[in-house]
Short mmCIF file of C-alpha atoms (C1' of nucleotides) in Angstrom, two decimals:
data_model
loop_
_atom_site.label_atom_id
_atom_site.label_comp_id
_atom_site.label_asym_id
_atom_site.label_seq_id
_atom_site.Cartn_x
_atom_site.Cartn_y
_atom_site.Cartn_z
CA MET A 1081 101.02 118.43 123.96
CA GLY A 1082 104.69 118.94 124.39
CA ARG A 1083 107.42 116.43 123.89
CA ARG A 1084 107.93 114.13 126.79
CA PRO A 1085 111.12 115.16 128.59
CA CYS A 1086 114.09 113.03 127.76
CA CYS A 1087 115.72 110.72 130.28
CA SER A 1088 118.37 113.23 131.32
CA LYS A 1089 115.67 115.62 132.47
CA LEU A 1090 113.97 112.89 134.44
CA GLY A 1091 117.13 112.09 136.35
CA LEU A 1092 117.49 108.70 134.72
CA ASN A 1093 120.72 106.88 134.02
CA ARG A 1094 122.43 107.62 130.76
CA GLY A 1095 125.52 106.40 129.05
CA ALA A 1096 127.05 102.96 129.06
CA TRP A 1097 125.00 100.13 130.46
CA THR A 1098 126.29 98.15 133.42
CA ASN A 1099 126.28 94.35 133.56
CA LEU A 1100 123.61 94.49 136.20
CA GLU A 1101 121.35 96.63 134.05
CA ASP A 1102 121.88 94.25 131.15
CA LYS A 1103 120.93 91.29 133.31
CA ILE A 1104 117.83 92.99 134.64
CA LEU A 1105 116.66 93.98 131.18
CA THR A 1106 117.38 90.58 129.68
CA ALA A 1107 115.65 88.77 132.50
CA TYR A 1108 112.60 90.99 132.27
CA ILE A 1109 112.22 90.57 128.54
CA LYS A 1110 112.69 86.81 128.82
CA VAL A 1111 109.69 86.68 131.10
CA HIS A 1112 107.47 89.41 129.70
CA GLY A 1113 108.61 89.70 126.14
CA GLU A 1114 109.41 92.82 124.15
CA GLY A 1115 107.19 95.83 123.90
CA ASP A 1116 105.64 98.47 126.12
CA TRP A 1117 109.03 100.14 126.28
CA TYR A 1118 107.67 103.17 128.00
CA ASN A 1119 106.58 101.22 131.08
CA LEU A 1120 109.27 98.57 130.93
CA PRO A 1121 111.93 100.43 132.96
CA LYS A 1122 109.50 101.06 135.77
CA LEU A 1123 108.23 97.49 135.76
CA ALA A 1124 111.70 96.00 135.46
CA GLY A 1125 113.19 98.29 138.06
CA LEU A 1126 115.59 100.05 135.73
CA ASN A 1127 116.46 103.69 136.10
CA ARG A 1128 116.51 104.18 132.34
CA CYS A 1129 114.16 105.60 129.80
CA GLY A 1130 112.22 103.17 127.63
CA LYS A 1131 113.94 104.32 124.52
CA SER A 1132 117.30 103.50 125.99
CA CYS A 1133 116.08 100.05 127.05
CA ARG A 1134 114.73 99.31 123.63
CA LEU A 1135 117.95 100.35 121.96
CA ARG A 1136 120.05 98.32 124.33
CA TRP A 1137 117.94 95.25 123.71
CA VAL A 1138 117.63 95.64 119.97
CA ASN A 1139 121.24 96.49 119.31
CA TYR A 1140 123.06 94.50 121.91
CA LEU A 1141 121.21 92.12 124.20
CA ARG A 1142 118.91 90.31 121.80
CA PRO A 1143 119.92 86.64 121.73
CA ASP A 1144 119.94 86.44 117.94
CA ILE A 1145 122.50 89.18 117.52
CA LYS A 1146 125.37 87.95 115.42
CA ARG A 1147 128.75 88.81 116.85
CA GLY A 1148 131.96 89.17 114.94
CA SER A 1149 133.04 91.04 111.90
CA ILE A 1150 131.02 91.49 108.77
CA SER A 1151 131.74 88.78 106.22
CA GLN A 1152 132.51 89.44 102.57
CA ASP A 1153 129.08 88.15 101.57
CA GLU A 1154 127.44 90.44 104.05
CA GLU A 1155 129.50 93.35 102.85
CA ASP A 1156 128.53 92.70 99.25
CA LEU A 1157 124.94 92.55 100.30
CA ILE A 1158 125.17 95.82 102.18
CA ILE A 1159 126.73 97.55 99.21
CA LYS A 1160 124.11 96.26 96.82
CA MET A 1161 121.26 97.04 99.11
CA HIS A 1162 122.58 100.51 99.79
CA LYS A 1163 122.86 101.10 96.11
CA LEU A 1164 119.31 99.97 95.78
CA LEU A 1165 117.77 101.67 98.76
CA GLY A 1166 120.08 104.34 100.08
CA ASN A 1167 120.31 104.84 103.82
CA ARG A 1168 117.45 102.53 104.66
CA TRP A 1169 119.45 100.86 107.36
CA SER A 1170 116.64 98.96 108.96
CA ILE A 1171 115.62 97.41 105.67
CA ILE A 1172 119.19 96.54 104.84
CA ALA A 1173 119.61 95.03 108.28
CA GLY A 1174 116.47 93.03 107.66
CA ARG A 1175 118.37 91.20 104.93
CA LEU A 1176 121.21 90.37 107.30
CA PRO A 1177 120.02 88.09 110.07
CA GLY A 1178 121.63 88.91 113.36
CA ARG A 1179 122.84 92.31 112.27
CA THR A 1180 121.29 95.50 113.50
CA ASP A 1181 120.57 98.67 111.63
CA ASN A 1182 122.93 100.49 113.95
CA GLU A 1183 125.70 98.06 113.17
CA ILE A 1184 125.16 98.29 109.45
CA LYS A 1185 125.03 102.05 109.64
CA ASN A 1186 128.25 102.20 111.62
CA TYR A 1187 129.92 99.76 109.28
CA TRP A 1188 128.89 101.83 106.32
CA ASN A 1189 129.99 105.10 107.83
CA THR A 1190 133.33 103.83 109.00
CA THR A 1191 134.45 101.11 106.63
CA LEU A 1192 132.44 100.89 103.46
CA ARG A 1193 132.04 104.58 102.86
CA LYS A 1194 135.80 104.95 102.91
CA LYS A 1195 136.37 101.85 100.84
CA LEU A 1196 133.96 102.90 98.15
CA SER A 1197 135.19 106.45 97.99
CA GLU A 1198 138.78 105.35 97.70
CA ALA A 1199 138.19 102.63 95.18
CA PRO A 1200 137.96 104.84 92.08
CA ASN A 1201 140.62 107.24 93.35
CA ARG A 1202 143.63 105.13 94.11
CA ASN A 1203 145.87 108.04 93.15
CA ASN A 1204 144.46 109.93 96.07
CA ASP A 1205 145.99 107.51 98.54
CA SER A 1206 148.29 110.26 99.62
CA ILE A 1207 150.19 110.17 102.87
CA ASN A 1208 149.73 112.83 105.46
CA PRO A 1209 153.22 114.27 105.90
CA LYS A 1210 152.58 115.01 109.53
CA THR A 1211 151.22 111.68 110.62
CA LYS A 1212 152.88 109.55 107.93
CA ARG A 1213 149.54 107.86 107.61
CA LYS A 1214 147.28 107.50 104.68
CA ARG A 1215 144.87 110.38 104.59
CA SER A 1216 141.45 109.61 105.82
CA ILE A 1217 138.40 110.88 104.01
CA PRO A 1218 137.97 114.04 106.04
CA ALA A 1219 141.56 114.96 105.41
CA LEU A 1220 140.80 115.05 101.72
CA GLU A 1221 138.69 118.06 102.49
CA PRO A 1222 141.18 120.34 104.21
CA ASN A 1223 138.65 122.98 105.00
CA ASN A 1224 136.50 120.62 106.94
CA LYS A 1225 136.91 119.56 110.48
CA VAL A 1226 137.01 115.87 111.10
CA ASN A 1227 133.60 114.64 111.89
CA ASN A 1228 131.04 112.34 110.43
CA SER A 1229 128.76 114.95 109.02
CA ASN A 1230 131.55 116.48 107.01
CA THR A 1231 132.16 113.27 105.20
CA LYS A 1232 128.63 113.35 103.89
CA ASN A 1233 129.32 115.61 100.96
CA ILE A 1234 132.44 113.75 100.04
CA VAL A 1235 130.67 110.46 99.94
CA LYS A 1236 127.78 111.94 98.05
CA SER A 1237 130.00 112.66 95.13
CA HIS A 1238 131.13 109.06 95.01
CA THR A 1239 127.86 107.37 95.64
CA VAL A 1240 125.52 106.41 92.91
CA GLU A 1241 122.08 107.79 93.45
CA PRO A 1242 120.02 105.10 95.12
CA ILE A 1243 118.04 102.99 92.76
CA LYS A 1244 114.42 103.70 93.16
CA THR A 1245 112.09 100.82 92.92
CA LYS A 1246 108.82 99.89 94.38
CA ALA A 1247 109.33 98.25 97.69
CA PHE A 1248 107.41 97.96 100.87
CA ARG A 1249 108.70 97.52 104.31
CA PHE A 1250 106.72 95.32 106.62
CA THR A 1251 106.88 95.85 110.30
CA SER A 1252 104.78 94.42 113.06
CA ARG A 1253 102.80 97.59 112.91
CA VAL A 1254 101.93 97.30 109.28
CA GLN A 1255 98.43 95.99 109.03
CA LYS A 1256 97.64 96.30 105.38
CA LEU A 1257 99.50 96.66 102.20
CA PRO A 1258 99.16 99.88 100.32
CA ALA A 1259 96.19 99.66 98.03
CA LEU A 1260 98.23 100.44 94.99
CA PHE A 1261 100.27 97.29 95.40
CA GLN A 1262 99.22 94.75 92.85
CA PHE A 1263 100.83 91.38 92.87
CA PRO A 1264 102.02 90.20 89.48
CA THR A 1265 100.62 87.11 87.86
CA PRO A 1266 100.39 84.13 90.17
CA CYS A 1267 103.74 82.57 90.76
CA THR A 1268 104.87 79.35 92.25
CA ASP A 1269 107.52 78.08 94.55
CA LYS A 1270 108.55 74.68 95.83
CA TRP A 1271 105.32 74.33 97.67
CA GLY A 1272 103.03 75.13 94.82
CA GLN A 1273 101.16 78.09 93.60
CA PHE A 1274 100.53 81.11 95.72
CA SER A 1275 97.15 82.64 95.66
CA GLU A 1276 96.93 86.08 94.21
CA LYS A 1277 96.20 87.41 97.67
CA GLU A 1278 99.49 86.24 99.05
CA PHE A 1279 102.78 87.99 98.99
CA ILE A 1280 106.01 86.17 99.27
CA LEU A 1281 108.22 87.15 102.09
CA ASN A 1282 111.62 85.82 102.79
CA HIS A 1283 112.23 83.26 105.52
CA GLY A 1284 109.81 80.95 103.81
CA SER A 1285 106.69 82.59 105.04
CA THR A 1286 103.86 84.07 103.12
CA MET A 1287 101.58 86.83 104.06
CA ASP A 1288 97.95 87.33 103.46
CA LYS A 1289 97.09 90.70 102.05
CA ASP A 1290 94.87 91.51 104.99
CA GLN A 1291 97.00 90.20 107.78
CA THR A 1292 99.71 91.64 109.90
CA SER A 1293 103.22 90.55 109.26
CA GLN A 1294 105.48 90.03 112.20
CA GLU A 1295 108.45 90.29 109.93
CA SER A 1296 110.27 93.39 110.90
CA GLY A 1297 111.86 95.31 108.16
CA ASP A 1298 110.82 92.88 105.50
CA LEU A 1299 110.89 93.96 101.97
CA ILE A 1300 109.16 93.23 98.77
CA ILE A 1301 110.39 94.53 95.52
CA ASP A 1302 107.62 94.64 93.05
CA SER A 1303 108.76 93.71 89.63
CA CYS A 1304 105.60 95.21 88.19
CA TYR A 1305 107.34 98.52 88.44
CA CYS A 1306 110.46 97.35 86.72
CA LYS A 1307 108.78 98.06 83.45
CA GLY A 1308 110.72 96.28 80.80
CA GLN A 1309 113.91 96.53 82.80
CA GLN A 1310 116.23 93.62 82.54
CA ILE A 1311 116.80 92.16 85.92
CA ASN A 1312 118.77 89.18 86.91
CA GLU A 1313 118.97 87.34 90.15
CA ASP A 1314 121.83 89.50 91.32
CA LEU A 1315 119.29 92.20 91.94
CA MET A 1316 117.73 90.00 94.52
CA ILE A 1317 121.05 89.43 96.17
CA LYS A 1318 122.28 86.33 97.90
CA ALA A 1319 120.50 85.34 101.04
CA PRO A 1320 122.62 85.49 104.14
CA SER A 1321 123.81 82.16 105.42
CA THR A 1322 121.64 81.95 108.48
CA THR A 1323 118.00 82.67 108.62
CA THR A 1324 115.67 83.05 111.52
CA HIS A 1325 112.38 81.46 110.86
CA ASP A 1326 109.09 83.01 111.70
CA ALA A 1327 107.64 81.22 114.68
CA ASN A 1328 104.26 81.23 113.02
CA SER A 1329 105.46 79.53 109.91
CA PRO A 1330 105.11 75.81 109.45
CA SER A 1331 108.03 73.80 110.74
CA LEU A 1332 110.45 72.62 108.15
CA ASP A 1333 112.43 69.48 107.71
CA ASP A 1334 116.11 69.56 106.79
CA HIS A 1335 115.48 69.78 103.12
CA ASP A 1336 112.91 72.48 103.45
CA GLN A 1337 115.04 74.32 105.94
CA HIS A 1338 117.69 74.58 103.28
CA VAL A 1339 115.06 75.69 100.85
CA SER A 1340 113.91 78.23 103.38
CA GLU A 1341 117.36 79.70 103.69
CA ASN A 1342 117.32 80.41 100.04
CA ASN A 1343 113.72 81.30 99.88
CA TRP A 1344 114.34 84.94 99.51
CA ILE A 1345 116.22 84.31 96.31
CA MET A 1346 113.76 81.78 95.06
CA ALA A 1347 110.71 83.76 95.88
CA SER A 1348 112.16 86.85 94.34
CA SER A 1349 113.28 84.95 91.33
CA ASN A 1350 109.82 83.62 90.90
CA ILE A 1351 108.54 87.12 90.76
CA ILE A 1352 111.26 88.28 88.46
CA ASN A 1353 111.01 85.25 86.25
CA ASN A 1354 107.32 85.41 85.67
CA ASP A 1355 105.97 86.09 82.23
CA HIS A 1356 106.37 89.81 82.45
CA PHE A 1357 110.04 89.71 83.23
CA SER A 1358 111.79 86.90 81.54
CA ASN A 1359 114.74 88.91 80.32
CA ILE A 1360 117.74 88.08 82.41
CA GLY A 1361 121.18 89.44 81.92
CA ASP A 1362 122.36 92.73 83.27
CA GLU A 1363 124.38 93.23 86.37
CA LEU A 1364 122.85 95.31 89.07
CA GLY A 1365 125.26 98.15 88.57
CA GLU A 1366 124.48 98.43 84.93
CA LEU A 1367 120.77 98.67 85.28
CA ASP A 1368 119.04 101.83 84.39
CA PHE A 1369 116.61 102.38 87.19
CA LYS A 1370 116.17 106.03 86.60
CA SER A 1371 112.77 105.50 85.11
CA LEU A 1372 111.57 103.68 88.15
CA GLU A 1373 109.57 105.38 90.78
CA CYS A 1374 110.21 105.29 94.45
CA PHE A 1375 107.51 103.66 96.45
CA LEU A 1376 109.47 102.99 99.58
CA ASP A 1377 106.78 103.31 102.15
CA LEU A 1378 105.47 106.21 100.17
CA ASP A 1379 102.66 106.68 97.80
CA LYS A 1380 103.20 108.63 94.66
CA GLU A 1381 103.87 112.23 95.41
"C1'" DA B 815 155.86 107.25 128.70
"C1'" DA B 816 153.11 110.76 126.99
"C1'" DA B 817 150.67 113.11 123.52
"C1'" DC B 818 148.26 113.02 119.54
"C1'" DC B 819 145.26 111.32 116.09
"C1'" DA B 820 142.08 108.26 113.65
"C1'" DA B 821 138.87 104.62 113.86
"C1'" DT B 822 135.20 102.35 115.99
"C1'" DC B 823 130.78 101.72 117.90
"C1'" DA B 824 127.40 102.20 121.73
"C1'" DA B 825 124.26 105.43 122.87
"C1'" DC B 826 121.63 109.56 122.36
"C1'" DC B 827 118.57 112.87 120.00
"C1'" DG B 828 114.91 114.64 117.29
"C1'" DC B 829 111.62 113.62 114.09
"C1'" DA B 830 108.26 110.70 111.60
"C1'" DT B 831 104.77 107.49 111.72
"C1'" DG B 832 100.76 105.03 112.96
"C1'" DA B 833 97.48 103.36 116.39
"C1'" DA B 834 94.40 104.61 119.87
"C1'" DA B 835 91.58 107.78 122.24
"C1'" DA C 10 89.26 115.15 112.15
"C1'" DT C 11 92.34 116.01 115.77
"C1'" DT C 12 95.22 114.98 119.59
"C1'" DT C 13 97.96 111.98 122.30
"C1'" DC C 14 100.88 108.19 122.96
"C1'" DA C 15 104.31 104.84 121.84
"C1'" DT C 16 107.59 103.18 118.87
"C1'" DG C 17 110.95 103.08 115.11
"C1'" DC C 18 114.32 105.28 112.21
"C1'" DG C 19 118.34 107.76 110.69
"C1'" DG C 20 121.74 111.22 111.90
"C1'" DT C 21 124.99 112.49 115.18
"C1'" DT C 22 127.85 112.45 119.31
"C1'" DG C 23 131.28 111.14 122.40
"C1'" DA C 24 133.86 107.60 125.00
"C1'" DT C 25 137.10 104.21 124.17
"C1'" DT C 26 140.73 101.87 121.84
"C1'" DG C 27 144.77 101.32 119.26
"C1'" DG C 28 148.49 102.97 116.42
"C1'" DT C 29 152.06 106.38 115.58
"C1'" DT C 30 155.29 109.90 116.73
#
DNA sequence: AAACCAATCAACCGCATGAAA
DNA sequence: ATTTCATGCGGTTGATTGGTT
């Protein structure tokens, strides 16, 4: 079977979306919900490919998209998560309610990448004699043309190798946890003790080992694999200020809602603070994770 | 005012993945 | 076990915007 021809070959619309297209897509999804992207354009009456519709919805039209610039807290979170996970934009975005992977990726490539690469090299803040402007990153590499891909190598040299830890991403398509995942000793939260079959997710929900999670891009970091490493709560990073709650989760009162917003920290801390890992102290950046193995959606190689 | 350049970000592309057949 | 289908992800592109000369 060959690849299905892309939208340009099917004579479909490409490029910027019009207001009308946005309205049609939004209205259709409001009635029929997300999914079946392949058939959606036909059913909704859009002359677009499904992929394009999905992207438009996910990155722009979704009602829970947070507008406005990235806050300092969010930026810190992105930096820490990137250090931890590398270019796992969807997972990073999963920690930032209302932000999309595309947005995070763009923010990294345009703002943070530059910031981080300049930070240790303040002496390199030279001025381009022609433009009288501060040199951008690509200009630091005179042999390279200015484009995103050429900045890759530059950034590489400034970026710490991503910390490898055991983490799993949960998407709506994930049905079962990898067999090798073993939950640490039973831990508790505000609501009592979790069974050993449950895994703590953020947003205050739990997940049965055998059930599907609707949490997209959710992440569990398994402290079992942080053998003897000292980890403090900074590793688990501050929860973003707003949190969308899983519709399937029990409703929460005001107090519990607050608890829920911080559940990611609490739940993670409960893991980290269990009997195996009571040593608290180091900052994230000082941790030696080199001995850890990468289990990000992968089994051992 | 025009030209140039850098920055930004929406959108596209190809590939990987997993479910279903 | 293999193939097909549908979706998601990350890298890249290109249009637009804004600042400078």
